């Protein structure tokens, strides 16, 4: 029942000092004629149906999984979001390896630190295995060549297996690593 | 210095034949292409049972005269392309020397992780400190008895000015910033750091030849001397940590281990970095190995967002009330039948 109808209905009942409860009851009465089929008619039951398990794969795709799934092979890389998979053959030629995160992303992170002499920007590369110093020198070379600046400050943490590079060079570093197949 | 260490380390895999041996020169050498590994994966297939679901107990029931190996490979969850699965013998505990029942594949993400000593330190420190409560308490100048009255007038006496005899300046006065009551040092390490700690500890054990995988803990004798001699014969360390899947252990191993100082027996859910580092040798059952590997890999790849740990205990939960003895009362409430 739409609200204008209700209002006109309630107006009609005003003479009887109608309470809200009464109003509800009258509303039910007026609509009960159309919905009187409380009993289930056997003829209404659907009998001809087939059980199929083939469509469940569409449900599985939507269900949340406890672990991050592997990424399917795409026809073309980069994917529309700009993602590249790691390249095993290129990786095998390097002296170092930068593992992907569990979400299959590069472990390259940009940080901003406020210091007494200003704001410091740096990019950190984590999850490094192998010759960390070789990676540091390669990254430094790449940045000096690409940007043309005179020097690049870097920090190598051998125990924690990360490198920090001063400057806002996250895209350069990411592209460099992708170029090496990481 | 660390760089020189890296160059100098030669990690040897455990007791494998020369043909299959891989000496990993330091941590610099990056691994050859996938083709080499594929050969390795395929060669480990055999006609024997490869199903990891069948229990190792069934296999160990075969007599010790068994010529063929019982397990020659193991399927790994979350396979990894950049490195090869590590190998370990599956041994038996039937006799002092035992016999090799087969060879197992170990996941490199669990048993060949870079040795992060900073993560090990974090885990050990956390284990020591998170349950520590410091009960020291010093009363402040407000809580000490006395000291409410000004000891002598401000001026005129030629003495120093003081307001109370219990100020920190006075002998037998209060401590200004002393320890205040029970202090807890509770904190939770992130789940990823705790998982990584376990993986690093297991990798260190494997790399240093201190990891042993056994089919089960069914030993023939409950004499503590038996297991001590077994450890001697097999060159297990001074201290050994035995880890099984369940917390219900066979009698013999429980009695035998309890008689030896330095030998510990625990279920897989009790595995922790401190115990792994404390004991020289780590002996896992196959079931425990499967469970631990599965759990650690699932944690590594989990989508679950970590919830902040909230301690739901209240002070009332620590009060001990004496148990009310209602037995007599209950007896007399029942009718007496003669």
PDB file of C-alpha atoms in Angstrom, chain A residues 64-70 88-89 91-97 99 102-104 127-133 157-162 182, chain B residues 1-3 6 27-34 78-82 109 112-118 191 297-304:
ATOM      1  CA  UNK A  64      37.051 -15.621  -0.594  1.00  0.00           C
ATOM      2  CA  UNK A  65      40.056 -17.915  -0.420  1.00  0.00           C
ATOM      3  CA  UNK A  66      42.273 -18.269   2.644  1.00  0.00           C
ATOM      4  CA  UNK A  67      45.444 -17.971   0.540  1.00  0.00           C
ATOM      5  CA  UNK A  68      46.420 -15.688  -2.312  1.00  0.00           C
ATOM      6  CA  UNK A  69      45.883 -17.571  -5.571  1.00  0.00           C
ATOM      7  CA  UNK A  70      48.406 -17.898  -8.403  1.00  0.00           C
ATOM      8  CA  UNK A  88      62.734 -16.916 -14.765  1.00  0.00           C
ATOM      9  CA  UNK A  89      65.243 -17.008 -17.623  1.00  0.00           C
ATOM     10  CA  UNK A  91      66.494 -14.013 -13.270  1.00  0.00           C
ATOM     11  CA  UNK A  92      68.818 -16.956 -13.739  1.00  0.00           C
ATOM     12  CA  UNK A  93      71.465 -14.689 -15.320  1.00  0.00           C
ATOM     13  CA  UNK A  94      71.630 -12.286 -12.376  1.00  0.00           C
ATOM     14  CA  UNK A  95      73.786 -12.427  -9.268  1.00  0.00           C
ATOM     15  CA  UNK A  96      70.861 -11.457  -7.077  1.00  0.00           C
ATOM     16  CA  UNK A  97      67.169 -12.128  -6.745  1.00  0.00           C
ATOM     17  CA  UNK A  99      61.427 -12.027  -4.491  1.00  0.00           C
ATOM     18  CA  UNK A 102      52.757 -12.692  -1.517  1.00  0.00           C
ATOM     19  CA  UNK A 103      50.442 -10.553  -3.645  1.00  0.00           C
ATOM     20  CA  UNK A 104      52.842 -10.953  -6.602  1.00  0.00           C
ATOM     21  CA  UNK A 127      63.397  -9.287   0.023  1.00  0.00           C
ATOM     22  CA  UNK A 128      66.801  -9.339  -1.642  1.00  0.00           C
ATOM     23  CA  UNK A 129      68.656 -12.620  -1.949  1.00  0.00           C
ATOM     24  CA  UNK A 130      72.119 -13.169  -3.355  1.00  0.00           C
ATOM     25  CA  UNK A 131      74.784 -10.505  -3.879  1.00  0.00           C
ATOM     26  CA  UNK A 132      73.204  -7.414  -2.362  1.00  0.00           C
ATOM     27  CA  UNK A 133      76.188  -5.191  -3.124  1.00  0.00           C
ATOM     28  CA  UNK A 157      71.476  -3.472   5.098  1.00  0.00           C
ATOM     29  CA  UNK A 158      72.992  -6.918   4.739  1.00  0.00           C
ATOM     30  CA  UNK A 159      71.282  -8.502   7.724  1.00  0.00           C
ATOM     31  CA  UNK A 160      67.833  -7.087   7.062  1.00  0.00           C
ATOM     32  CA  UNK A 161      68.272  -7.690   3.295  1.00  0.00           C
ATOM     33  CA  UNK A 162      67.107  -4.330   2.051  1.00  0.00           C
ATOM     34  CA  UNK A 182      62.524  -9.804 -10.987  1.00  0.00           C
TER      35      UNK A 182
ATOM     36  CA  UNK B   1      82.623  -8.891   7.407  1.00  0.00           C
ATOM     37  CA  UNK B   2      79.272 -10.297   6.506  1.00  0.00           C
ATOM     38  CA  UNK B   3      80.222 -10.259   2.840  1.00  0.00           C
ATOM     39  CA  UNK B   6      78.813 -15.128   2.697  1.00  0.00           C
ATOM     40  CA  UNK B  27      74.783 -17.468  -0.833  1.00  0.00           C
ATOM     41  CA  UNK B  28      75.843 -15.582  -3.929  1.00  0.00           C
ATOM     42  CA  UNK B  29      75.499 -18.261  -6.531  1.00  0.00           C
ATOM     43  CA  UNK B  30      72.230 -17.920  -8.251  1.00  0.00           C
ATOM     44  CA  UNK B  31      70.672 -21.025  -9.483  1.00  0.00           C
ATOM     45  CA  UNK B  32      70.600 -22.453 -12.954  1.00  0.00           C
ATOM     46  CA  UNK B  33      67.576 -22.402 -15.229  1.00  0.00           C
ATOM     47  CA  UNK B  34      64.359 -24.230 -14.761  1.00  0.00           C
ATOM     48  CA  UNK B  78      52.931 -23.461  -3.384  1.00  0.00           C
ATOM     49  CA  UNK B  79      55.803 -24.608  -5.601  1.00  0.00           C
ATOM     50  CA  UNK B  80      58.560 -22.119  -6.309  1.00  0.00           C
ATOM     51  CA  UNK B  81      60.438 -21.687  -9.585  1.00  0.00           C
ATOM     52  CA  UNK B  82      63.614 -19.859  -8.639  1.00  0.00           C
ATOM     53  CA  UNK B 109      60.493 -21.335   1.366  1.00  0.00           C
ATOM     54  CA  UNK B 112      66.059 -22.722   2.629  1.00  0.00           C
ATOM     55  CA  UNK B 113      65.247 -19.204   3.724  1.00  0.00           C
ATOM     56  CA  UNK B 114      67.998 -16.600   4.034  1.00  0.00           C
ATOM     57  CA  UNK B 115      69.358 -16.693   7.622  1.00  0.00           C
ATOM     58  CA  UNK B 116      67.822 -13.558   9.071  1.00  0.00           C
ATOM     59  CA  UNK B 117      69.494 -13.357  12.454  1.00  0.00           C
ATOM     60  CA  UNK B 118      67.680 -10.113  13.222  1.00  0.00           C
ATOM     61  CA  UNK B 191      52.270 -12.852  12.686  1.00  0.00           C
ATOM     62  CA  UNK B 297      53.247 -21.870   3.878  1.00  0.00           C
ATOM     63  CA  UNK B 298      49.598 -21.000   4.484  1.00  0.00           C
ATOM     64  CA  UNK B 299      50.668 -18.176   6.775  1.00  0.00           C
ATOM     65  CA  UNK B 300      53.099 -16.925   4.126  1.00  0.00           C
ATOM     66  CA  UNK B 301      50.387 -16.766   1.487  1.00  0.00           C
ATOM     67  CA  UNK B 302      47.383 -15.946   3.648  1.00  0.00           C
ATOM     68  CA  UNK B 303      44.844 -13.281   2.728  1.00  0.00           C
ATOM     69  CA  UNK B 304      43.667 -12.849   6.294  1.00  0.00           C
TER      70      UNK B 304
END
